[in-house]
Amino acid sequence: DIQMTQSPSSLSASVGDRVTITCQASQDIVDYLNWYQQKPGKAPKLLIYDASNLQTGVPSRFSGSGSGTDFTLTISSLQPEDIATYYCQQYDNFPTFGPGTKVDIK
Amino acid sequence: VQLVQSGAEVKKPGASVKVSCQASGYSFTSFGISWVRQAPGQGLEWMGWVRPHSGKTDYAQKVQGRVTMTADTSTTTAYMELRSLRSDDTGIYYCARDTGNYYGSGSYFNDYWGQGTLVTVSS
């Protein structure tokens, strides 16, 4: 099975800050990588698919990059409504999720 | 697009649970349905998927042998049955629409999710 790691596990940032979350796969997954946002008590929401494609309706401050084993989710200007846990998901063969990154406001 | 799941369940260890997921607003047979669960305070775990147009399924190794996923095209409802329940099966179970592209054959992602069903396993 492909293992996913995320860093950091949690972070605190100020409104307007640029926030970067990284996701690493245990083997080459090309660009088979999605990002989800989950707010407390809610279902996950798709943000980015295929490493860098913004899902319809998602604010443009969210962006994704990377290929192979190393991927990044960037929030260009953190907003209060971005408080959530973020998960990466690989889908090379069967899907697996990363452990999540919890984002708080400082 | 809407996915509406059945209500919360409380089960004893060793029992079975069957969660439903009624889909509307899209062509049910043109997409897959994935099931994802989340233990209390923990991350997301993919359990498996079903292709409604063929009934073909794949399951995560962790639940293989205890889980069955089905889809009824006449009612556009997907089901997930988990047997021989244990306390560590406690959590929220989500259904999610997927693209139906499996095994790296194309883009795969979960773009619409159900509201989640809490399953509690306790003696």
PDB file of C-alpha atoms in Angstrom:
ATOM      1  CA  ASP A   1       0.000   0.000   0.000  1.00  0.00           C
ATOM      2  CA  ILE A   2       1.088   3.554  -0.684  1.00  0.00           C
ATOM      3  CA  GLN A   3       1.638   5.523   2.528  1.00  0.00           C
ATOM      4  CA  MET A   4       1.007   9.251   2.753  1.00  0.00           C
ATOM      5  CA  THR A   5       2.583  11.658   5.208  1.00  0.00           C
ATOM      6  CA  GLN A   6       1.658  15.285   5.803  1.00  0.00           C
ATOM      7  CA  SER A   7       3.495  18.127   7.479  1.00  0.00           C
ATOM      8  CA  PRO A   8       2.993  19.897   9.667  1.00  0.00           C
ATOM      9  CA  SER A   9       0.348  18.004  11.655  1.00  0.00           C
ATOM     10  CA  SER A  10      -0.991  21.343  12.840  1.00  0.00           C
ATOM     11  CA  LEU A  11      -0.259  25.026  12.384  1.00  0.00           C
ATOM     12  CA  SER A  12      -1.413  28.412  13.609  1.00  0.00           C
ATOM     13  CA  ALA A  13      -1.253  31.412  11.316  1.00  0.00           C
ATOM     14  CA  SER A  14      -2.621  34.925  11.153  1.00  0.00           C
ATOM     15  CA  VAL A  15      -5.355  36.123   8.838  1.00  0.00           C
ATOM     16  CA  GLY A  16      -3.714  37.116   5.566  1.00  0.00           C
ATOM     17  CA  ASP A  17      -0.731  34.813   5.990  1.00  0.00           C
ATOM     18  CA  ARG A  18       0.459  32.482   3.258  1.00  0.00           C
ATOM     19  CA  VAL A  19       0.042  28.885   4.451  1.00  0.00           C
ATOM     20  CA  THR A  20       1.765  25.849   2.956  1.00  0.00           C
ATOM     21  CA  ILE A  21       0.977  22.202   3.694  1.00  0.00           C
ATOM     22  CA  THR A  22       3.072  19.393   2.269  1.00  0.00           C
ATOM     23  CA  CYS A  23       2.152  15.821   1.444  1.00  0.00           C
ATOM     24  CA  GLN A  24       4.612  13.067   0.610  1.00  0.00           C
ATOM     25  CA  ALA A  25       3.889   9.687  -0.954  1.00  0.00           C
ATOM     26  CA  SER A  26       5.906   6.535  -0.247  1.00  0.00           C
ATOM     27  CA  GLN A  27       6.307   5.963  -4.009  1.00  0.00           C
ATOM     28  CA  ASP A  28       5.822   7.808  -7.281  1.00  0.00           C
ATOM     29  CA  ILE A  29       2.132   8.610  -7.784  1.00  0.00           C
ATOM     30  CA  VAL A  30       2.600  10.921 -10.794  1.00  0.00           C
ATOM     31  CA  ASP A  31      -0.135  13.533 -10.193  1.00  0.00           C
ATOM     32  CA  TYR A  32      -2.739  11.181  -8.695  1.00  0.00           C
ATOM     33  CA  LEU A  33      -3.246  13.456  -5.706  1.00  0.00           C
ATOM     34  CA  ASN A  34      -6.283  15.295  -4.354  1.00  0.00           C
ATOM     35  CA  TRP A  35      -6.769  17.734  -1.466  1.00  0.00           C
ATOM     36  CA  TYR A  36      -9.827  17.981   0.803  1.00  0.00           C
ATOM     37  CA  GLN A  37     -10.922  20.421   3.498  1.00  0.00           C
ATOM     38  CA  GLN A  38     -12.939  19.189   6.477  1.00  0.00           C
ATOM     39  CA  LYS A  39     -14.547  21.537   8.971  1.00  0.00           C
ATOM     40  CA  PRO A  40     -15.639  20.226  12.388  1.00  0.00           C
ATOM     41  CA  GLY A  41     -18.824  18.182  12.200  1.00  0.00           C
ATOM     42  CA  LYS A  42     -18.956  18.373   8.408  1.00  0.00           C
ATOM     43  CA  ALA A  43     -18.196  16.079   5.498  1.00  0.00           C
ATOM     44  CA  PRO A  44     -14.946  16.646   3.590  1.00  0.00           C
ATOM     45  CA  LYS A  45     -14.974  19.028   0.637  1.00  0.00           C
ATOM     46  CA  LEU A  46     -12.895  18.592  -2.506  1.00  0.00           C
ATOM     47  CA  LEU A  47     -10.501  21.509  -3.088  1.00  0.00           C
ATOM     48  CA  ILE A  48      -7.897  20.331  -5.603  1.00  0.00           C
ATOM     49  CA  TYR A  49      -7.820  17.288  -7.894  1.00  0.00           C
ATOM     50  CA  ASP A  50      -4.983  15.830  -9.961  1.00  0.00           C
ATOM     51  CA  ALA A  51      -2.453  17.761  -7.856  1.00  0.00           C
ATOM     52  CA  SER A  52      -3.133  21.211  -9.292  1.00  0.00           C
ATOM     53  CA  ASN A  53      -6.689  21.536 -10.630  1.00  0.00           C
ATOM     54  CA  LEU A  54      -8.975  23.801  -8.633  1.00  0.00           C
ATOM     55  CA  GLN A  55     -12.436  22.289  -8.097  1.00  0.00           C
ATOM     56  CA  THR A  56     -15.297  24.444  -9.358  1.00  0.00           C
ATOM     57  CA  GLY A  57     -16.432  26.980  -6.778  1.00  0.00           C
ATOM     58  CA  VAL A  58     -13.302  26.801  -4.633  1.00  0.00           C
ATOM     59  CA  PRO A  59     -11.700  30.217  -3.958  1.00  0.00           C
ATOM     60  CA  SER A  60      -8.616  30.985  -6.013  1.00  0.00           C
ATOM     61  CA  ARG A  61      -6.512  31.545  -2.877  1.00  0.00           C
ATOM     62  CA  PHE A  62      -6.206  27.744  -2.777  1.00  0.00           C
ATOM     63  CA  SER A  63      -3.657  26.156  -5.090  1.00  0.00           C
ATOM     64  CA  GLY A  64      -1.891  22.837  -5.443  1.00  0.00           C
ATOM     65  CA  SER A  65       1.402  21.787  -6.957  1.00  0.00           C
ATOM     66  CA  GLY A  66       3.794  18.889  -7.184  1.00  0.00           C
ATOM     67  CA  SER A  67       4.288  15.555  -8.892  1.00  0.00           C
ATOM     68  CA  GLY A  68       5.934  12.229  -8.210  1.00  0.00           C
ATOM     69  CA  THR A  69       6.201  11.947  -4.434  1.00  0.00           C
ATOM     70  CA  ASP A  70       6.074  15.546  -3.171  1.00  0.00           C
ATOM     71  CA  PHE A  71       3.018  17.777  -3.214  1.00  0.00           C
ATOM     72  CA  THR A  72       1.979  21.113  -1.747  1.00  0.00           C
ATOM     73  CA  LEU A  73      -1.302  22.820  -0.893  1.00  0.00           C
ATOM     74  CA  THR A  74      -1.020  26.587  -0.568  1.00  0.00           C
ATOM     75  CA  ILE A  75      -3.488  29.089   0.849  1.00  0.00           C
ATOM     76  CA  SER A  76      -2.240  32.438  -0.437  1.00  0.00           C
ATOM     77  CA  SER A  77      -4.039  34.581   2.130  1.00  0.00           C
ATOM     78  CA  LEU A  78      -5.539  32.742   5.094  1.00  0.00           C
ATOM     79  CA  GLN A  79      -9.140  33.641   5.914  1.00  0.00           C
ATOM     80  CA  PRO A  80     -11.108  32.883   9.113  1.00  0.00           C
ATOM     81  CA  GLU A  81     -13.356  30.481   7.186  1.00  0.00           C
ATOM     82  CA  ASP A  82     -10.302  28.391   6.228  1.00  0.00           C
ATOM     83  CA  ILE A  83     -10.067  26.984   9.759  1.00  0.00           C
ATOM     84  CA  ALA A  84     -10.266  23.255   9.115  1.00  0.00           C
ATOM     85  CA  THR A  85      -8.304  20.048   8.760  1.00  0.00           C
ATOM     86  CA  TYR A  86      -6.790  19.411   5.340  1.00  0.00           C
ATOM     87  CA  TYR A  87      -6.217  15.931   3.917  1.00  0.00           C
ATOM     88  CA  CYS A  88      -4.343  14.754   0.864  1.00  0.00           C
ATOM     89  CA  GLN A  89      -5.533  11.623  -0.944  1.00  0.00           C
ATOM     90  CA  GLN A  90      -3.614   9.522  -3.449  1.00  0.00           C
ATOM     91  CA  TYR A  91      -5.402   7.270  -5.924  1.00  0.00           C
ATOM     92  CA  ASP A  92      -2.713   5.225  -7.611  1.00  0.00           C
ATOM     93  CA  ASN A  93      -4.561   1.864  -7.551  1.00  0.00           C
ATOM     94  CA  PHE A  94      -6.552   2.074  -4.278  1.00  0.00           C
ATOM     95  CA  PRO A  95      -6.991   5.418  -2.499  1.00  0.00           C
ATOM     96  CA  THR A  96      -5.369   6.334   0.780  1.00  0.00           C
ATOM     97  CA  PHE A  97      -5.515   9.561   2.756  1.00  0.00           C
ATOM     98  CA  GLY A  98      -2.803  11.438   4.556  1.00  0.00           C
ATOM     99  CA  PRO A  99      -3.165  11.891   8.346  1.00  0.00           C
ATOM    100  CA  GLY A 100      -4.354  15.487   8.037  1.00  0.00           C
ATOM    101  CA  THR A 101      -3.127  18.982   8.896  1.00  0.00           C
ATOM    102  CA  LYS A 102      -5.152  21.073  11.326  1.00  0.00           C
ATOM    103  CA  VAL A 103      -5.108  24.801  10.568  1.00  0.00           C
ATOM    104  CA  ASP A 104      -5.969  27.374  13.253  1.00  0.00           C
ATOM    105  CA  ILE A 105      -5.971  31.150  13.430  1.00  0.00           C
ATOM    106  CA  LYS A 106      -3.264  32.670  15.616  1.00  0.00           C
TER     107      LYS A 106
ATOM    108  CA  VAL B   1     -26.394  16.556  -6.700  1.00  0.00           C
ATOM    109  CA  GLN B   2     -27.362  15.158  -3.310  1.00  0.00           C
ATOM    110  CA  LEU B   3     -26.365  12.113  -1.316  1.00  0.00           C
ATOM    111  CA  VAL B   4     -28.632  11.469   1.673  1.00  0.00           C
ATOM    112  CA  GLN B   5     -27.577   8.826   4.165  1.00  0.00           C
ATOM    113  CA  SER B   6     -29.579   6.821   6.684  1.00  0.00           C
ATOM    114  CA  GLY B   7     -29.644   7.697  10.358  1.00  0.00           C
ATOM    115  CA  ALA B   8     -27.384   6.904  13.262  1.00  0.00           C
ATOM    116  CA  GLU B   9     -27.043   3.317  14.455  1.00  0.00           C
ATOM    117  CA  VAL B  10     -26.073   1.716  17.748  1.00  0.00           C
ATOM    118  CA  LYS B  11     -24.954  -1.900  17.526  1.00  0.00           C
ATOM    119  CA  LYS B  12     -23.500  -4.534  19.830  1.00  0.00           C
ATOM    120  CA  PRO B  13     -20.157  -6.183  19.080  1.00  0.00           C
ATOM    121  CA  GLY B  14     -20.572  -9.012  16.608  1.00  0.00           C
ATOM    122  CA  ALA B  15     -23.684  -7.514  15.000  1.00  0.00           C
ATOM    123  CA  SER B  16     -24.037  -6.106  11.474  1.00  0.00           C
ATOM    124  CA  VAL B  17     -24.962  -2.658  10.224  1.00  0.00           C
ATOM    125  CA  LYS B  18     -26.266  -1.559   6.836  1.00  0.00           C
ATOM    126  CA  VAL B  19     -25.980   2.099   5.849  1.00  0.00           C
ATOM    127  CA  SER B  20     -27.851   3.504   2.860  1.00  0.00           C
ATOM    128  CA  CYS B  21     -26.966   6.426   0.603  1.00  0.00           C
ATOM    129  CA  GLN B  22     -29.685   7.764  -1.713  1.00  0.00           C
ATOM    130  CA  ALA B  23     -28.353   9.681  -4.681  1.00  0.00           C
ATOM    131  CA  SER B  24     -30.204  12.312  -6.711  1.00  0.00           C
ATOM    132  CA  GLY B  25     -29.499  15.043  -9.224  1.00  0.00           C
ATOM    133  CA  TYR B  26     -27.205  13.108 -11.553  1.00  0.00           C
ATOM    134  CA  SER B  27     -26.993   9.931 -13.616  1.00  0.00           C
ATOM    135  CA  PHE B  28     -26.450   7.288 -10.935  1.00  0.00           C
ATOM    136  CA  THR B  29     -24.900   4.764 -13.314  1.00  0.00           C
ATOM    137  CA  SER B  30     -22.370   7.214 -14.773  1.00  0.00           C
ATOM    138  CA  PHE B  31     -20.355   7.539 -11.562  1.00  0.00           C
ATOM    139  CA  GLY B  32     -19.099   5.352  -8.742  1.00  0.00           C
ATOM    140  CA  ILE B  33     -19.842   5.491  -5.034  1.00  0.00           C
ATOM    141  CA  SER B  34     -16.995   5.315  -2.535  1.00  0.00           C
ATOM    142  CA  TRP B  35     -17.327   4.714   1.187  1.00  0.00           C
ATOM    143  CA  VAL B  36     -15.025   6.493   3.645  1.00  0.00           C
ATOM    144  CA  ARG B  37     -15.088   6.246   7.430  1.00  0.00           C
ATOM    145  CA  GLN B  38     -13.707   8.350  10.252  1.00  0.00           C
ATOM    146  CA  ALA B  39     -13.130   7.122  13.789  1.00  0.00           C
ATOM    147  CA  PRO B  40     -13.751   9.684  16.564  1.00  0.00           C
ATOM    148  CA  GLY B  41     -11.078  12.387  16.418  1.00  0.00           C
ATOM    149  CA  GLN B  42      -9.186  10.520  13.699  1.00  0.00           C
ATOM    150  CA  GLY B  43      -8.506  10.870   9.987  1.00  0.00           C
ATOM    151  CA  LEU B  44     -10.248   9.580   6.885  1.00  0.00           C
ATOM    152  CA  GLU B  45     -10.100   5.929   5.820  1.00  0.00           C
ATOM    153  CA  TRP B  46     -11.166   4.675   2.384  1.00  0.00           C
ATOM    154  CA  MET B  47     -13.219   1.483   2.720  1.00  0.00           C
ATOM    155  CA  GLY B  48     -14.082   0.639  -0.836  1.00  0.00           C
ATOM    156  CA  TRP B  49     -16.148   1.488  -3.900  1.00  0.00           C
ATOM    157  CA  VAL B  50     -18.971   0.201  -6.027  1.00  0.00           C
ATOM    158  CA  ARG B  51     -19.733   0.849  -9.689  1.00  0.00           C
ATOM    159  CA  PRO B  52     -23.544   1.050  -9.867  1.00  0.00           C
ATOM    160  CA  HIS B  53     -23.777   0.232 -13.565  1.00  0.00           C
ATOM    161  CA  SER B  54     -21.952  -3.097 -13.155  1.00  0.00           C
ATOM    162  CA  GLY B  55     -22.069  -3.801  -9.418  1.00  0.00           C
ATOM    163  CA  LYS B  56     -18.300  -4.282  -9.435  1.00  0.00           C
ATOM    164  CA  THR B  57     -16.656  -3.616  -6.091  1.00  0.00           C
ATOM    165  CA  ASP B  58     -13.254  -3.297  -4.482  1.00  0.00           C
ATOM    166  CA  TYR B  59     -12.605  -3.191  -0.758  1.00  0.00           C
ATOM    167  CA  ALA B  60      -9.764  -2.042   1.471  1.00  0.00           C
ATOM    168  CA  GLN B  61      -7.756  -4.912   2.874  1.00  0.00           C
ATOM    169  CA  LYS B  62      -8.627  -3.845   6.429  1.00  0.00           C
ATOM    170  CA  VAL B  63     -12.359  -4.581   5.984  1.00  0.00           C
ATOM    171  CA  GLN B  64     -12.161  -7.215   3.244  1.00  0.00           C
ATOM    172  CA  GLY B  65     -14.290 -10.213   4.228  1.00  0.00           C
ATOM    173  CA  ARG B  66     -16.554  -8.191   6.542  1.00  0.00           C
ATOM    174  CA  VAL B  67     -17.943  -5.591   4.137  1.00  0.00           C
ATOM    175  CA  THR B  68     -20.341  -5.692   1.208  1.00  0.00           C
ATOM    176  CA  MET B  69     -21.139  -2.686  -0.963  1.00  0.00           C
ATOM    177  CA  THR B  70     -24.062  -2.749  -3.346  1.00  0.00           C
ATOM    178  CA  ALA B  71     -26.043  -0.349  -5.506  1.00  0.00           C
ATOM    179  CA  ASP B  72     -29.710  -0.464  -6.500  1.00  0.00           C
ATOM    180  CA  THR B  73     -30.131   1.377  -9.785  1.00  0.00           C
ATOM    181  CA  SER B  74     -33.944   1.309  -9.547  1.00  0.00           C
ATOM    182  CA  THR B  75     -33.885   3.441  -6.408  1.00  0.00           C
ATOM    183  CA  THR B  76     -30.487   5.130  -7.012  1.00  0.00           C
ATOM    184  CA  THR B  77     -29.403   3.977  -3.582  1.00  0.00           C
ATOM    185  CA  ALA B  78     -26.045   2.576  -2.530  1.00  0.00           C
ATOM    186  CA  TYR B  79     -25.561   0.391   0.523  1.00  0.00           C
ATOM    187  CA  MET B  80     -22.656  -0.521   2.754  1.00  0.00           C
ATOM    188  CA  GLU B  81     -23.018  -3.499   5.085  1.00  0.00           C
ATOM    189  CA  LEU B  82     -20.358  -4.185   7.718  1.00  0.00           C
ATOM    190  CA  ARG B  83     -20.500  -7.448   9.671  1.00  0.00           C
ATOM    191  CA  SER B  84     -18.886  -8.803  12.836  1.00  0.00           C
ATOM    192  CA  LEU B  85     -18.727  -5.297  14.272  1.00  0.00           C
ATOM    193  CA  ARG B  86     -16.017  -4.408  16.765  1.00  0.00           C
ATOM    194  CA  SER B  87     -15.577  -1.385  19.000  1.00  0.00           C
ATOM    195  CA  ASP B  88     -12.971   0.049  16.640  1.00  0.00           C
ATOM    196  CA  ASP B  89     -15.614   0.187  13.881  1.00  0.00           C
ATOM    197  CA  THR B  90     -17.227   3.051  15.792  1.00  0.00           C
ATOM    198  CA  GLY B  91     -17.192   6.218  13.729  1.00  0.00           C
ATOM    199  CA  ILE B  92     -18.837   8.268  11.022  1.00  0.00           C
ATOM    200  CA  TYR B  93     -19.403   6.533   7.705  1.00  0.00           C
ATOM    201  CA  TYR B  94     -19.598   8.658   4.557  1.00  0.00           C
ATOM    202  CA  CYS B  95     -20.656   7.815   1.044  1.00  0.00           C
ATOM    203  CA  ALA B  96     -19.178   9.973  -1.693  1.00  0.00           C
ATOM    204  CA  ARG B  97     -19.657  10.166  -5.432  1.00  0.00           C
ATOM    205  CA  ASP B  98     -16.538   9.302  -7.361  1.00  0.00           C
ATOM    206  CA  THR B  99     -15.545   9.595 -10.989  1.00  0.00           C
ATOM    207  CA  GLY B 100     -15.638   5.843 -11.623  1.00  0.00           C
ATOM    208  CA  ASN B 101     -12.065   5.917 -12.920  1.00  0.00           C
ATOM    209  CA  TYR B 102     -10.263   3.237 -10.954  1.00  0.00           C
ATOM    210  CA  TYR B 103      -6.762   1.715 -10.862  1.00  0.00           C
ATOM    211  CA  GLY B 104      -5.140   4.857 -12.236  1.00  0.00           C
ATOM    212  CA  SER B 105      -7.218   4.785 -15.430  1.00  0.00           C
ATOM    213  CA  GLY B 106      -8.060   8.481 -15.159  1.00  0.00           C
ATOM    214  CA  SER B 107      -8.895  11.182 -12.654  1.00  0.00           C
ATOM    215  CA  TYR B 108     -10.415   9.879  -9.430  1.00  0.00           C
ATOM    216  CA  PHE B 109     -11.857  12.151  -6.789  1.00  0.00           C
ATOM    217  CA  ASN B 110     -14.847  12.448  -4.453  1.00  0.00           C
ATOM    218  CA  ASP B 111     -16.742  15.584  -5.422  1.00  0.00           C
ATOM    219  CA  TYR B 112     -20.019  15.132  -3.515  1.00  0.00           C
ATOM    220  CA  TRP B 113     -20.428  13.627  -0.063  1.00  0.00           C
ATOM    221  CA  GLY B 114     -23.280  12.420   2.073  1.00  0.00           C
ATOM    222  CA  GLN B 115     -23.868  13.977   5.461  1.00  0.00           C
ATOM    223  CA  GLY B 116     -22.370  10.999   7.277  1.00  0.00           C
ATOM    224  CA  THR B 117     -23.863   8.255   9.433  1.00  0.00           C
ATOM    225  CA  LEU B 118     -22.653   7.719  12.990  1.00  0.00           C
ATOM    226  CA  VAL B 119     -22.242   4.048  13.838  1.00  0.00           C
ATOM    227  CA  THR B 120     -21.596   3.265  17.490  1.00  0.00           C
ATOM    228  CA  VAL B 121     -20.496  -0.223  18.499  1.00  0.00           C
ATOM    229  CA  SER B 122     -20.876  -0.788  22.203  1.00  0.00           C
ATOM    230  CA  SER B 123     -21.920  -3.570  24.550  1.00  0.00           C
TER     231      SER B 123
END
